[in-house]
Amino acid sequence: MKEAIEKFLRYLNSERHVSPHTLRNYASDLQQFHTYLNPPDSPLVKLADIDHRVIREYLGYLHDQQLQKSSMARKLAALRSFLKFCAREGMVRENAARLVATPKLPKRVPSILSAEEMNEFLDGLARVQAPQAKRRPARSLRAAQASATPLLQRDRAILELLYASGLRVSELTGLNVEDVDRQDHMLRGVGKGNKERIIPYGSKAEEAIERYWPIRAKLLGRSRGKDARAVFLNYEGRRMGNRSVARVVKKYVLLMNLSGDLHPHSLRHAFASHLLADGADLRAIQELLGHSSLSTTQRYTHASIRQLMEVYDKAHPHA
């Protein structure tokens, strides 16, 4: 089974071109299943011995470990993909995971900041000062920007671009210099399954990116150009990772005293929801987000309906 897992992971990497994050998840989920099947001092379970009963028992074990249903569903999906590959390669007769039902997941409507809250948050970043300058408030926006740390300019560009384009955080960290058309304000995003799409960005994101560009050149010098293609760099001049971007968002949520649990994907949710609220076509939003299925994009219609109901309840005299 270990050899089959390694062959499957090579297939995902070389032919399916999945992201490193997805590849790590598949490797972790399949290794966990292998460890479950083969505890110490027990006979080795062969790949051909896996049937739907074994997989159901595994899900029962995960449930006893108080794993969330979403995590159980992900692990089952990994097993389905793996056994489908094994069946196609002739390693097993059939995909036993197809006979196991996915745990029913609760439908969650994403929590989304209003357009006013998002504008207040992002516009406030332009007025943020460096820690050593906090005692003396800047007299003007220009003075505030002059006293800002170099990384603030980078962080502002990250946040503005996430909201302006609806990029996934992995797409943002994967951006290369050649993916940014600074003249026409367009991005080339590479999403799930190595699918490419072209995304526009607006004037505020443009301003933030142009302010960041000289900072990027200085950061790049610290690594002697090792990640010269990467758009967003860390303090050492290397390409930023997904977790670094998540920490950036968390940092400014605390700094700006913003209520709610904001994370990088929240800005993607806000991008789609605010476009929809202003009358954008759902198919166009699907294209901008890079969703393969319209049903995924339709989650944002539920969010908009919820916001309408809140407005109705507050404003209508007979609500």
Coordinates of N, CA and C in Angstrom, one line a residue, residues 106-208:
P106 N -23.1 20.5 7.6 CA -24.0 21.6 7.8 C -23.7 22.7 6.7
K107 N -24.8 23.3 6.2 CA -24.6 24.4 5.2 C -24.3 25.7 5.9
R108 N -23.1 26.1 5.7 CA -22.6 27.3 6.4 C -22.6 28.5 5.5
V109 N -23.2 29.6 5.9 CA -23.2 30.8 5.1 C -22.0 31.6 5.6
P110 N -21.1 32.0 4.7 CA -19.9 32.7 5.1 C -20.2 34.0 5.8
S111 N -19.5 34.3 6.8 CA -19.7 35.6 7.5 C -18.9 36.7 6.7
I112 N -19.6 37.7 6.4 CA -19.0 38.7 5.4 C -19.2 40.1 6.0
L113 N -18.1 40.9 6.0 CA -18.2 42.3 6.4 C -18.9 43.1 5.4
S114 N -19.6 44.1 5.8 CA -20.3 45.0 4.9 C -19.3 45.8 4.1
A115 N -19.7 46.4 3.0 CA -18.8 47.2 2.2 C -18.3 48.4 3.0
E116 N -19.1 49.0 3.8 CA -18.7 50.1 4.7 C -17.6 49.7 5.6
E117 N -17.8 48.5 6.3 CA -16.8 48.0 7.2 C -15.5 47.7 6.5
M118 N -15.6 47.1 5.3 CA -14.4 46.8 4.6 C -13.6 48.0 4.1
N119 N -14.4 49.0 3.6 CA -13.7 50.3 3.2 C -13.0 51.0 4.4
E120 N -13.7 51.0 5.5 CA -13.1 51.6 6.7 C -11.8 50.9 7.1
F121 N -11.9 49.6 7.1 CA -10.7 48.8 7.4 C -9.5 49.1 6.5
L122 N -9.7 49.0 5.2 CA -8.7 49.2 4.2 C -8.2 50.6 4.2
D123 N -9.1 51.6 4.2 CA -8.7 53.0 4.2 C -7.9 53.3 5.4
G124 N -8.3 52.7 6.5 CA -7.6 53.0 7.8 C -6.1 52.6 7.7
L125 N -5.8 51.6 6.9 CA -4.4 51.2 6.8 C -3.5 52.3 6.3
A126 N -4.0 53.2 5.5 CA -3.2 54.3 4.9 C -2.8 55.2 6.0
R127 N -3.6 55.2 7.1 CA -3.3 56.1 8.2 C -2.5 55.5 9.4
V128 N -2.2 54.2 9.2 CA -1.4 53.5 10.3 C 0.0 54.0 10.3
Q129 N 0.6 54.2 11.5 CA 1.9 54.7 11.6 C 2.8 53.6 12.2
A130 N 4.1 53.8 12.1 CA 5.0 52.9 12.7 C 4.9 53.0 14.2
P131 N 5.2 51.9 14.9 CA 5.0 51.8 16.4 C 5.7 53.0 17.1
Q132 N 6.9 53.4 16.7 CA 7.7 54.4 17.4 C 7.0 55.8 17.2
A133 N 6.1 55.9 16.2 CA 5.5 57.2 16.0 C 4.1 57.3 16.5
K134 N 3.7 56.4 17.3 CA 2.3 56.4 17.8 C 2.0 57.5 18.7
R135 N 3.0 58.0 19.5 CA 2.8 59.0 20.5 C 2.5 60.3 19.9
R136 N 3.0 60.6 18.7 CA 2.8 61.8 18.0 C 2.0 61.5 16.7
P137 N 0.7 61.7 16.8 CA -0.2 61.4 15.6 C 0.3 62.3 14.4
A138 N 0.3 61.7 13.2 CA 0.7 62.4 12.0 C -0.4 63.5 11.7
R139 N 0.1 64.6 11.2 CA -0.8 65.7 10.9 C -1.6 65.5 9.6
S140 N -1.1 64.7 8.8 CA -1.7 64.5 7.5 C -1.5 63.0 7.1
L141 N -2.3 62.6 6.1 CA -2.2 61.3 5.5 C -0.8 61.0 5.0
R142 N -0.2 62.1 4.3 CA 1.1 61.9 3.8 C 2.2 61.7 4.9
A143 N 2.0 62.4 6.0 CA 3.0 62.2 7.1 C 2.8 60.8 7.7
A144 N 1.6 60.3 7.8 CA 1.4 59.0 8.3 C 2.0 57.9 7.4
Q145 N 1.9 58.1 6.1 CA 2.5 57.2 5.2 C 4.0 57.2 5.2
A146 N 4.5 58.4 5.4 CA 6.0 58.6 5.5 C 6.6 57.9 6.7
S147 N 5.8 57.8 7.8 CA 6.3 57.2 9.0 C 6.0 55.7 9.1
A148 N 5.3 55.2 8.1 CA 4.9 53.8 8.1 C 6.1 52.9 7.8
T149 N 6.1 51.7 8.4 CA 7.2 50.8 8.2 C 7.1 50.3 6.8
P150 N 8.3 49.8 6.2 CA 8.2 49.3 4.9 C 7.3 48.1 4.7
L151 N 7.2 47.2 5.7 CA 6.3 46.1 5.6 C 4.8 46.5 5.6
L152 N 4.5 47.6 6.2 CA 3.1 48.1 6.1 C 2.7 48.3 4.7
Q153 N 3.6 48.9 3.9 CA 3.2 49.1 2.5 C 3.0 47.7 1.8
R154 N 3.8 46.7 2.1 CA 3.6 45.4 1.5 C 2.3 44.8 2.0
D155 N 2.0 45.0 3.3 CA 0.8 44.4 3.9 C -0.5 45.0 3.3
R156 N -0.4 46.3 3.1 CA -1.5 47.0 2.6 C -1.8 46.6 1.1
A157 N -0.7 46.4 0.4 CA -0.9 45.9 -1.0 C -1.5 44.5 -1.0
I158 N -1.1 43.6 0.0 CA -1.7 42.3 0.1 C -3.2 42.4 0.3
L159 N -3.6 43.2 1.3 CA -5.0 43.2 1.7 C -5.8 43.9 0.6
E160 N -5.3 44.9 0.0 CA -6.1 45.6 -1.1 C -6.3 44.7 -2.2
L161 N -5.2 43.9 -2.6 CA -5.3 43.0 -3.7 C -6.2 41.8 -3.4
L162 N -6.2 41.3 -2.2 CA -7.1 40.2 -1.9 C -8.6 40.6 -2.1
Y163 N -8.9 41.8 -1.6 CA -10.3 42.3 -1.7 C -10.6 42.8 -3.1
A164 N -9.6 43.3 -3.8 CA -9.9 43.9 -5.2 C -10.1 42.8 -6.2
S165 N -9.4 41.6 -6.0 CA -9.4 40.6 -7.0 C -10.1 39.3 -6.7
G166 N -10.3 39.1 -5.4 CA -10.9 37.8 -5.0 C -10.0 36.6 -5.1
L167 N -8.7 36.9 -5.1 CA -7.7 35.8 -5.2 C -7.8 34.9 -3.9
R168 N -7.6 33.6 -4.1 CA -7.3 32.7 -3.0 C -5.9 33.0 -2.5
V169 N -5.7 32.7 -1.2 CA -4.4 33.1 -0.6 C -3.2 32.4 -1.3
S170 N -3.5 31.1 -1.7 CA -2.4 30.4 -2.4 C -2.1 31.0 -3.8
E171 N -3.2 31.6 -4.4 CA -2.9 32.3 -5.7 C -2.2 33.6 -5.5
L172 N -2.4 34.3 -4.4 CA -1.7 35.5 -4.1 C -0.2 35.2 -3.8
T173 N 0.1 34.2 -3.0 CA 1.5 33.9 -2.7 C 2.2 33.3 -3.9
G174 N 1.4 32.8 -4.8 CA 2.0 32.2 -6.0 C 2.2 33.2 -7.1
L175 N 1.8 34.5 -6.9 CA 1.9 35.5 -8.0 C 3.4 35.7 -8.3
N176 N 3.7 35.8 -9.6 CA 5.0 36.2 -10.1 C 4.9 37.5 -10.7
V177 N 6.1 38.2 -10.9 CA 6.1 39.5 -11.4 C 5.4 39.6 -12.8
E178 N 5.7 38.6 -13.6 CA 5.1 38.6 -15.0 C 3.6 38.3 -15.0
D179 N 3.0 38.0 -13.8 CA 1.6 37.8 -13.7 C 0.8 39.1 -13.5
V180 N 1.5 40.1 -13.2 CA 0.9 41.4 -12.9 C 1.1 42.4 -14.0
D181 N 0.0 42.7 -14.7 CA 0.0 43.7 -15.8 C -0.3 45.1 -15.2
R182 N 0.8 45.8 -14.8 CA 0.6 47.1 -14.1 C 0.0 48.2 -15.0
Q183 N 0.1 48.0 -16.3 CA -0.4 49.1 -17.2 C -1.9 48.9 -17.3
D184 N -2.4 47.7 -17.5 CA -3.8 47.5 -17.7 C -4.5 47.0 -16.4
H185 N -3.8 46.9 -15.3 CA -4.4 46.6 -14.0 C -5.1 45.2 -14.1
M186 N -4.3 44.2 -14.6 CA -4.8 42.8 -14.7 C -3.9 41.9 -14.0
L187 N -4.4 40.8 -13.5 CA -3.6 39.7 -12.9 C -3.9 38.4 -13.6
R188 N -2.8 37.6 -13.6 CA -3.0 36.2 -14.1 C -3.0 35.3 -12.9
G189 N -4.1 34.8 -12.5 CA -4.2 33.9 -11.4 C -4.2 32.4 -11.8
V190 N -3.4 31.6 -11.0 CA -3.3 30.2 -11.3 C -4.0 29.5 -10.1
G191 N -5.2 28.9 -10.4 CA -6.1 28.4 -9.3 C -5.9 26.9 -9.2
K192 N -7.0 26.3 -8.6 CA -7.0 24.8 -8.4 C -6.9 24.1 -9.7
G193 N -6.2 23.0 -9.7 CA -6.0 22.2 -11.0 C -5.2 22.9 -12.0
N194 N -4.4 23.9 -11.5 CA -3.5 24.6 -12.5 C -4.2 25.4 -13.5
K195 N -5.5 25.8 -13.2 CA -6.3 26.6 -14.1 C -6.0 28.0 -14.0
E196 N -5.8 28.7 -15.2 CA -5.5 30.1 -15.2 C -6.7 30.9 -15.5
R197 N -6.7 32.1 -15.0 CA -7.8 33.1 -15.3 C -7.2 34.5 -15.2
I198 N -7.8 35.5 -15.9 CA -7.4 36.8 -15.9 C -8.4 37.6 -15.0
I199 N -7.8 38.4 -14.1 CA -8.6 39.1 -13.1 C -8.2 40.6 -13.1
P200 N -9.2 41.5 -13.2 CA -8.8 42.9 -13.1 C -8.7 43.4 -11.6
Y201 N -8.0 44.5 -11.4 CA -8.0 45.1 -10.0 C -8.1 46.6 -10.2
G202 N -8.7 47.2 -9.1 CA -9.0 48.6 -9.2 C -8.0 49.6 -8.8
S203 N -8.4 50.9 -8.7 CA -7.4 52.0 -8.5 C -6.8 51.9 -7.1
K204 N -7.5 51.5 -6.1 CA -6.9 51.5 -4.7 C -5.9 50.4 -4.6
A205 N -6.2 49.3 -5.2 CA -5.2 48.2 -5.2 C -4.0 48.6 -6.1
E206 N -4.2 49.3 -7.1 CA -3.1 49.8 -8.0 C -2.2 50.8 -7.2
E207 N -2.8 51.7 -6.4 CA -2.0 52.6 -5.6 C -1.2 51.9 -4.6
A208 N -1.8 50.9 -3.9 CA -1.1 50.1 -2.9 C 0.1 49.3 -3.5

